[in-house]
């Protein structure tokens, strides 16, 4: 019996030692790795891109062979000022297709997986600000972020290494030389502050200043509870010519959130099945998911018609329910923004009032409207709203983020807008899609310099092209002009 106990004791000791070693190895994998020794000589923002491993993938293609690659992008703040909303440009050059990236999102709002073969810009998420060694006593978990990249590249086989052309900091006010090689698998660069750059924010300010753009989206948390919060989304048009018709807004939830209810807008798809069969249904066992509006990871939001503006359930939100139309401020400032509210439920471990995280990868578009490219949400000073009780005071949001979107012109895309002609002595306009040079009798021709132009009332420019025929005929009768045929 004594021998039996001793054997079991010896086995238990060996098992405990093995378990301790395994636990130590697992805990070490979660610790932020130490920076490269070259970082010691950098008194600015140290960047490195290190290739880890790669394997050949199927199918076999001698001209365009795919390979798996794993790399680590490191951003370390060795400066004397906090780096807010860090962004790093990586100039990929091997037709890379990025599958996943930890601790970062694509700054242009593209969701992963995505083609990044022409280069891309990474933005920090969830840790977007990097503190200094001075204010953290050298704590790397607050000074440094490591982005683990996984994807597919084409054409670069071992022993060659698929490195990008260059890496550099994309934040304003920094100068980055061309990255240098450190061995065969790593490239590094030290970015320093530009002494000629004049910032409009001081280092003592807690938030970055608000930026300008063709379109801005404010994500304001107005009420917060342990398990959910209310957010107000404001879409504001600042471009003097651009407008949106039937806008559609989409974004990615990054921490398994879901939309319980909304006011002023509505999901394009009402579906709670992802919650019922997912972890949300397991956590919120007493919640009636029949009332949940949307559980998609990337929901699409649409505006409500004007008939819902005074609806006690869906409306009663200022600047809501305009059927998706946002006019330029030069046309009508009172109709240059659109507002809606939504109640968002959170998931563990974010179940406290102060744990707030905005959605990422914002995208907005409309019908017959320009294309917009949106940046990542940037934490700004809390927004202020007029007090709903009518008192001469303002109500401050709990937290606010700003998304800046600018009009882009994709290569090879045909223009979606058209010049309209008018003159100060004529009360009519001539849109080019309805024969700016006149309508020819021969339909094979597209324009005639001798045929009479089709004149329209100015308000006709607010209608789609296919709905202007009746207005053209009525305007011609009113002005006693002939209507061309066709």
Short mmCIF file of C-alpha atoms in Angstrom, two decimals, residues 78-366:
data_model
loop_
_atom_site.label_atom_id
_atom_site.label_comp_id
_atom_site.label_asym_id
_atom_site.label_seq_id
_atom_site.Cartn_x
_atom_site.Cartn_y
_atom_site.Cartn_z
CA UNK A 78 9.68 55.92 -27.87
CA UNK A 79 8.86 59.63 -28.06
CA UNK A 80 7.95 62.15 -25.40
CA UNK A 81 4.30 62.64 -26.50
CA UNK A 82 1.38 60.25 -26.61
CA UNK A 83 0.64 58.98 -30.11
CA UNK A 84 -3.12 59.31 -30.59
CA UNK A 85 -5.01 57.22 -33.17
CA UNK A 86 -1.91 55.63 -34.67
CA UNK A 87 -1.92 54.76 -38.36
CA UNK A 88 0.77 52.90 -40.31
CA UNK A 89 1.09 52.63 -44.08
CA UNK A 90 2.34 49.27 -45.40
CA UNK A 91 3.20 49.28 -49.11
CA UNK A 92 2.47 45.67 -50.04
CA UNK A 93 3.80 44.68 -53.48
CA UNK A 94 3.07 40.97 -54.00
CA UNK A 95 -0.67 41.05 -54.71
CA UNK A 96 -1.35 40.28 -51.05
CA UNK A 97 -4.78 39.15 -49.88
CA UNK A 98 -5.08 39.86 -46.15
CA UNK A 99 -7.21 37.42 -44.16
CA UNK A 100 -6.81 38.66 -40.60
CA UNK A 101 -5.02 41.34 -38.58
CA UNK A 102 -4.98 41.46 -34.79
CA UNK A 103 -5.14 44.75 -32.88
CA UNK A 104 -5.83 46.78 -36.04
CA UNK A 105 -8.36 47.51 -38.78
CA UNK A 106 -7.95 48.90 -42.29
CA UNK A 107 -8.11 52.69 -42.13
CA UNK A 108 -10.14 53.00 -45.35
CA UNK A 109 -13.09 51.15 -43.80
CA UNK A 110 -12.63 47.91 -45.75
CA UNK A 111 -13.60 44.72 -43.93
CA UNK A 112 -11.29 41.72 -43.80
CA UNK A 113 -10.57 39.59 -45.76
CA UNK A 114 -9.51 42.16 -48.35
CA UNK A 115 -7.14 42.66 -51.26
CA UNK A 116 -4.27 44.91 -50.15
CA UNK A 117 -1.90 44.30 -53.05
CA UNK A 118 -1.57 48.02 -53.77
CA UNK A 119 -0.77 48.85 -50.16
CA UNK A 120 -2.97 49.75 -47.23
CA UNK A 121 -3.07 51.77 -44.01
CA UNK A 122 -3.64 50.10 -40.64
CA UNK A 123 -5.37 51.89 -37.76
CA UNK A 124 -5.29 50.80 -34.14
CA UNK A 125 -8.17 48.85 -32.63
CA UNK A 126 -9.01 48.41 -29.81
CA UNK A 127 -5.88 50.22 -28.55
CA UNK A 128 -5.62 53.28 -30.78
CA UNK A 129 -3.41 55.46 -28.53
CA UNK A 130 0.17 54.62 -27.52
CA UNK A 131 1.47 56.19 -24.33
CA UNK A 132 5.08 57.14 -23.62
CA UNK A 133 7.65 55.40 -21.44
CA UNK A 134 7.69 58.45 -19.18
CA UNK A 135 4.02 58.23 -18.20
CA UNK A 136 3.98 54.42 -17.97
CA UNK A 137 7.43 53.71 -16.47
CA UNK A 138 8.31 51.74 -19.59
CA UNK A 139 5.21 49.53 -19.67
CA UNK A 140 5.31 47.96 -23.15
CA UNK A 141 1.65 46.93 -22.95
CA UNK A 142 0.73 50.62 -23.11
CA UNK A 143 3.58 51.83 -25.33
CA UNK A 144 3.61 49.15 -28.00
CA UNK A 145 1.18 47.29 -30.22
CA UNK A 146 1.92 44.24 -32.35
CA UNK A 147 -0.30 43.45 -35.31
CA UNK A 148 -0.17 39.80 -36.36
CA UNK A 149 -0.95 39.53 -40.06
CA UNK A 150 -2.17 36.42 -41.89
CA UNK A 151 -2.82 36.32 -45.60
CA UNK A 152 -1.95 35.09 -49.06
CA UNK A 153 0.74 36.46 -51.35
CA UNK A 154 1.56 35.46 -54.90
CA UNK A 155 4.82 34.60 -56.61
CA UNK A 156 7.42 34.87 -53.81
CA UNK A 157 8.70 31.43 -52.83
CA UNK A 158 11.41 30.44 -50.35
CA UNK A 159 14.21 31.36 -49.88
CA UNK A 160 12.95 34.78 -50.99
CA UNK A 161 10.96 36.78 -48.43
CA UNK A 162 7.71 38.65 -49.38
CA UNK A 163 8.36 42.00 -47.71
CA UNK A 164 6.55 45.25 -48.59
CA UNK A 165 8.25 48.10 -50.43
CA UNK A 166 8.19 50.36 -47.40
CA UNK A 167 6.51 51.05 -44.06
CA UNK A 168 5.91 54.47 -42.56
CA UNK A 169 3.80 56.25 -39.97
CA UNK A 170 0.67 57.78 -41.52
CA UNK A 171 -0.05 60.26 -38.71
CA UNK A 172 0.41 63.95 -39.45
CA UNK A 173 3.50 65.71 -38.16
CA UNK A 174 6.09 62.93 -38.54
CA UNK A 175 9.01 62.40 -40.92
CA UNK A 176 9.92 58.82 -41.81
CA UNK A 177 12.99 57.86 -43.86
CA UNK A 178 12.86 54.79 -46.07
CA UNK A 179 12.78 51.60 -44.04
CA UNK A 180 16.05 49.70 -43.73
CA UNK A 181 16.57 45.94 -43.68
CA UNK A 182 17.43 44.12 -40.47
CA UNK A 183 18.68 40.77 -41.66
CA UNK A 184 16.65 39.05 -44.34
CA UNK A 185 13.19 38.85 -42.76
CA UNK A 186 12.65 42.26 -41.15
CA UNK A 187 12.49 45.92 -42.12
CA UNK A 188 12.59 48.82 -39.64
CA UNK A 189 12.22 52.59 -39.56
CA UNK A 190 12.33 55.32 -36.91
CA UNK A 191 9.87 58.20 -37.48
CA UNK A 192 10.52 61.52 -35.74
CA UNK A 193 8.44 64.62 -35.25
CA UNK A 194 8.55 67.20 -38.02
CA UNK A 195 9.87 70.44 -36.45
CA UNK A 196 8.10 72.48 -39.15
CA UNK A 197 4.69 70.94 -38.48
CA UNK A 198 2.27 73.15 -36.56
CA UNK A 199 -0.37 71.12 -34.79
CA UNK A 200 -3.69 72.62 -33.76
CA UNK A 201 -3.79 70.50 -30.61
CA UNK A 202 -1.60 70.54 -27.54
CA UNK A 203 -0.21 67.49 -25.82
CA UNK A 204 -2.30 68.26 -22.73
CA UNK A 205 -5.60 67.85 -24.56
CA UNK A 206 -7.31 64.54 -23.95
CA UNK A 207 -8.92 64.20 -27.38
CA UNK A 208 -7.89 64.87 -30.95
CA UNK A 209 -9.52 67.83 -32.73
CA UNK A 210 -12.44 67.19 -35.05
CA UNK A 211 -11.51 66.90 -38.70
CA UNK A 212 -13.26 68.23 -41.80
CA UNK A 213 -14.34 66.20 -44.82
CA UNK A 214 -16.97 65.86 -47.51
CA UNK A 215 -19.11 63.83 -45.11
CA UNK A 216 -18.77 63.31 -41.37
CA UNK A 217 -20.46 60.73 -39.16
CA UNK A 218 -20.71 61.29 -35.40
CA UNK A 219 -21.19 58.28 -33.11
CA UNK A 220 -22.35 59.71 -29.76
CA UNK A 221 -23.16 57.52 -26.78
CA UNK A 222 -25.97 59.36 -25.00
CA UNK A 223 -26.96 56.82 -22.31
CA UNK A 224 -25.03 53.84 -20.98
CA UNK A 225 -25.88 50.89 -18.74
CA UNK A 226 -24.03 47.74 -17.72
CA UNK A 227 -25.26 45.56 -20.58
CA UNK A 228 -26.36 48.10 -23.22
CA UNK A 229 -26.19 51.72 -24.33
CA UNK A 230 -27.97 54.21 -26.57
CA UNK A 231 -26.01 55.75 -29.44
CA UNK A 232 -26.97 58.64 -31.70
CA UNK A 233 -25.55 58.62 -35.23
CA UNK A 234 -25.42 61.93 -37.12
CA UNK A 235 -24.55 62.00 -40.83
CA UNK A 236 -23.60 65.51 -41.97
CA UNK A 237 -22.93 66.61 -45.54
CA UNK A 238 -20.28 69.32 -45.94
CA UNK A 239 -19.61 69.15 -49.67
CA UNK A 240 -21.17 72.13 -51.55
CA UNK A 241 -22.14 69.95 -54.53
CA UNK A 242 -22.38 66.36 -53.30
CA UNK A 243 -25.69 64.93 -52.17
CA UNK A 244 -26.99 61.55 -51.06
CA UNK A 245 -30.18 59.85 -52.21
CA UNK A 246 -31.48 56.70 -50.50
CA UNK A 247 -28.34 56.43 -48.36
CA UNK A 248 -27.26 53.06 -46.98
CA UNK A 249 -24.92 52.93 -44.00
CA UNK A 250 -22.97 49.83 -42.95
CA UNK A 251 -20.34 49.04 -40.31
CA UNK A 252 -18.78 46.10 -38.45
CA UNK A 253 -19.45 45.17 -34.84
CA UNK A 254 -16.11 44.06 -33.41
CA UNK A 255 -17.20 42.68 -30.02
CA UNK A 256 -20.38 40.69 -30.81
CA UNK A 257 -22.78 43.58 -30.18
CA UNK A 258 -26.30 43.56 -31.61
CA UNK A 259 -29.04 46.15 -32.24
CA UNK A 260 -32.08 45.79 -30.01
CA UNK A 261 -34.19 48.74 -31.20
CA UNK A 262 -33.87 51.89 -33.33
CA UNK A 263 -35.50 55.29 -33.81
CA UNK A 264 -35.17 57.39 -36.95
CA UNK A 265 -33.79 54.61 -39.15
CA UNK A 266 -34.17 50.87 -39.64
CA UNK A 267 -32.05 47.82 -40.54
CA UNK A 268 -32.22 46.77 -44.16
CA UNK A 269 -32.60 43.18 -42.88
CA UNK A 270 -34.48 42.43 -39.65
CA UNK A 271 -33.01 39.18 -38.39
CA UNK A 272 -32.17 37.86 -34.92
CA UNK A 273 -31.18 34.31 -35.90
CA UNK A 274 -27.45 34.98 -35.41
CA UNK A 275 -28.18 35.85 -31.77
CA UNK A 276 -30.53 32.94 -31.15
CA UNK A 277 -28.00 30.37 -32.36
CA UNK A 278 -24.94 32.29 -31.16
CA UNK A 279 -23.26 33.28 -27.92
CA UNK A 280 -25.67 36.20 -27.50
CA UNK A 281 -28.59 33.81 -26.99
CA UNK A 282 -26.60 31.80 -24.46
CA UNK A 283 -25.75 34.87 -22.40
CA UNK A 284 -29.10 36.73 -22.56
CA UNK A 285 -31.32 33.77 -21.72
CA UNK A 286 -34.23 35.89 -20.46
CA UNK A 287 -34.19 38.36 -23.37
CA UNK A 288 -37.01 38.12 -25.92
CA UNK A 289 -35.10 37.96 -29.20
CA UNK A 290 -38.34 38.29 -31.13
CA UNK A 291 -38.03 42.03 -30.45
CA UNK A 292 -34.36 42.25 -31.49
CA UNK A 293 -33.94 44.10 -34.77
CA UNK A 294 -30.60 42.90 -36.08
CA UNK A 295 -27.79 40.53 -35.05
CA UNK A 296 -25.61 40.69 -38.18
CA UNK A 297 -21.93 41.36 -37.68
CA UNK A 298 -22.16 43.91 -40.51
CA UNK A 299 -25.66 45.43 -40.55
CA UNK A 300 -26.92 47.82 -43.21
CA UNK A 301 -29.00 50.78 -42.03
CA UNK A 302 -31.52 52.67 -44.21
CA UNK A 303 -33.48 55.84 -43.60
CA UNK A 304 -37.22 55.93 -42.89
CA UNK A 305 -39.84 57.68 -45.05
CA UNK A 306 -41.25 61.07 -43.93
CA UNK A 307 -44.49 59.39 -42.88
CA UNK A 308 -42.62 57.91 -39.87
CA UNK A 309 -41.25 61.24 -38.63
CA UNK A 310 -43.97 61.60 -35.95
CA UNK A 311 -44.27 57.91 -35.17
CA UNK A 312 -44.00 57.46 -31.39
CA UNK A 313 -42.10 54.17 -31.79
CA UNK A 314 -39.83 54.75 -34.78
CA UNK A 315 -39.69 58.54 -35.15
CA UNK A 316 -39.72 61.73 -33.10
CA UNK A 317 -35.98 62.26 -33.74
CA UNK A 318 -34.96 65.68 -35.12
CA UNK A 319 -33.59 65.49 -38.71
CA UNK A 320 -34.75 61.91 -39.21
CA UNK A 321 -37.02 60.19 -41.70
CA UNK A 322 -36.17 61.90 -44.99
CA UNK A 323 -36.22 58.84 -47.20
CA UNK A 324 -32.43 58.80 -47.35
CA UNK A 325 -31.93 62.25 -48.88
CA UNK A 326 -29.12 64.47 -47.57
CA UNK A 327 -28.77 67.72 -49.53
CA UNK A 328 -25.67 69.92 -49.78
CA UNK A 329 -25.62 72.74 -47.22
CA UNK A 330 -25.53 75.27 -50.06
CA UNK A 331 -28.90 73.97 -51.26
CA UNK A 332 -30.68 73.63 -47.90
CA UNK A 333 -28.75 73.66 -44.59
CA UNK A 334 -31.76 72.32 -42.69
CA UNK A 335 -31.70 69.14 -44.82
CA UNK A 336 -27.92 68.57 -44.91
CA UNK A 337 -27.86 66.02 -42.08
CA UNK A 338 -29.61 62.84 -41.04
CA UNK A 339 -29.92 61.51 -37.48
CA UNK A 340 -30.99 58.22 -35.92
CA UNK A 341 -30.62 56.44 -32.57
CA UNK A 342 -30.11 52.79 -31.70
CA UNK A 343 -29.95 50.70 -28.56
CA UNK A 344 -26.90 48.44 -28.61
CA UNK A 345 -26.48 45.37 -26.39
CA UNK A 346 -22.94 44.34 -25.40
CA UNK A 347 -21.34 41.00 -24.63
CA UNK A 348 -18.87 39.82 -21.95
CA UNK A 349 -16.32 40.96 -20.91
CA UNK A 350 -17.63 44.47 -21.72
CA UNK A 351 -20.52 44.40 -19.23
CA UNK A 352 -19.90 47.69 -17.43
CA UNK A 353 -21.04 51.22 -18.10
CA UNK A 354 -17.65 52.63 -19.02
CA UNK A 355 -16.64 49.91 -21.51
CA UNK A 356 -17.71 51.46 -24.81
CA UNK A 357 -16.42 50.51 -28.23
CA UNK A 358 -17.68 52.01 -31.52
CA UNK A 359 -18.21 49.87 -34.62
CA UNK A 360 -15.50 49.88 -37.27
CA UNK A 361 -15.18 49.80 -41.07
CA UNK A 362 -17.85 52.38 -41.86
CA UNK A 363 -19.20 52.68 -45.39
CA UNK A 364 -21.95 54.87 -46.85
CA UNK A 365 -23.34 55.17 -50.37
CA UNK A 366 -26.46 56.15 -52.24
#
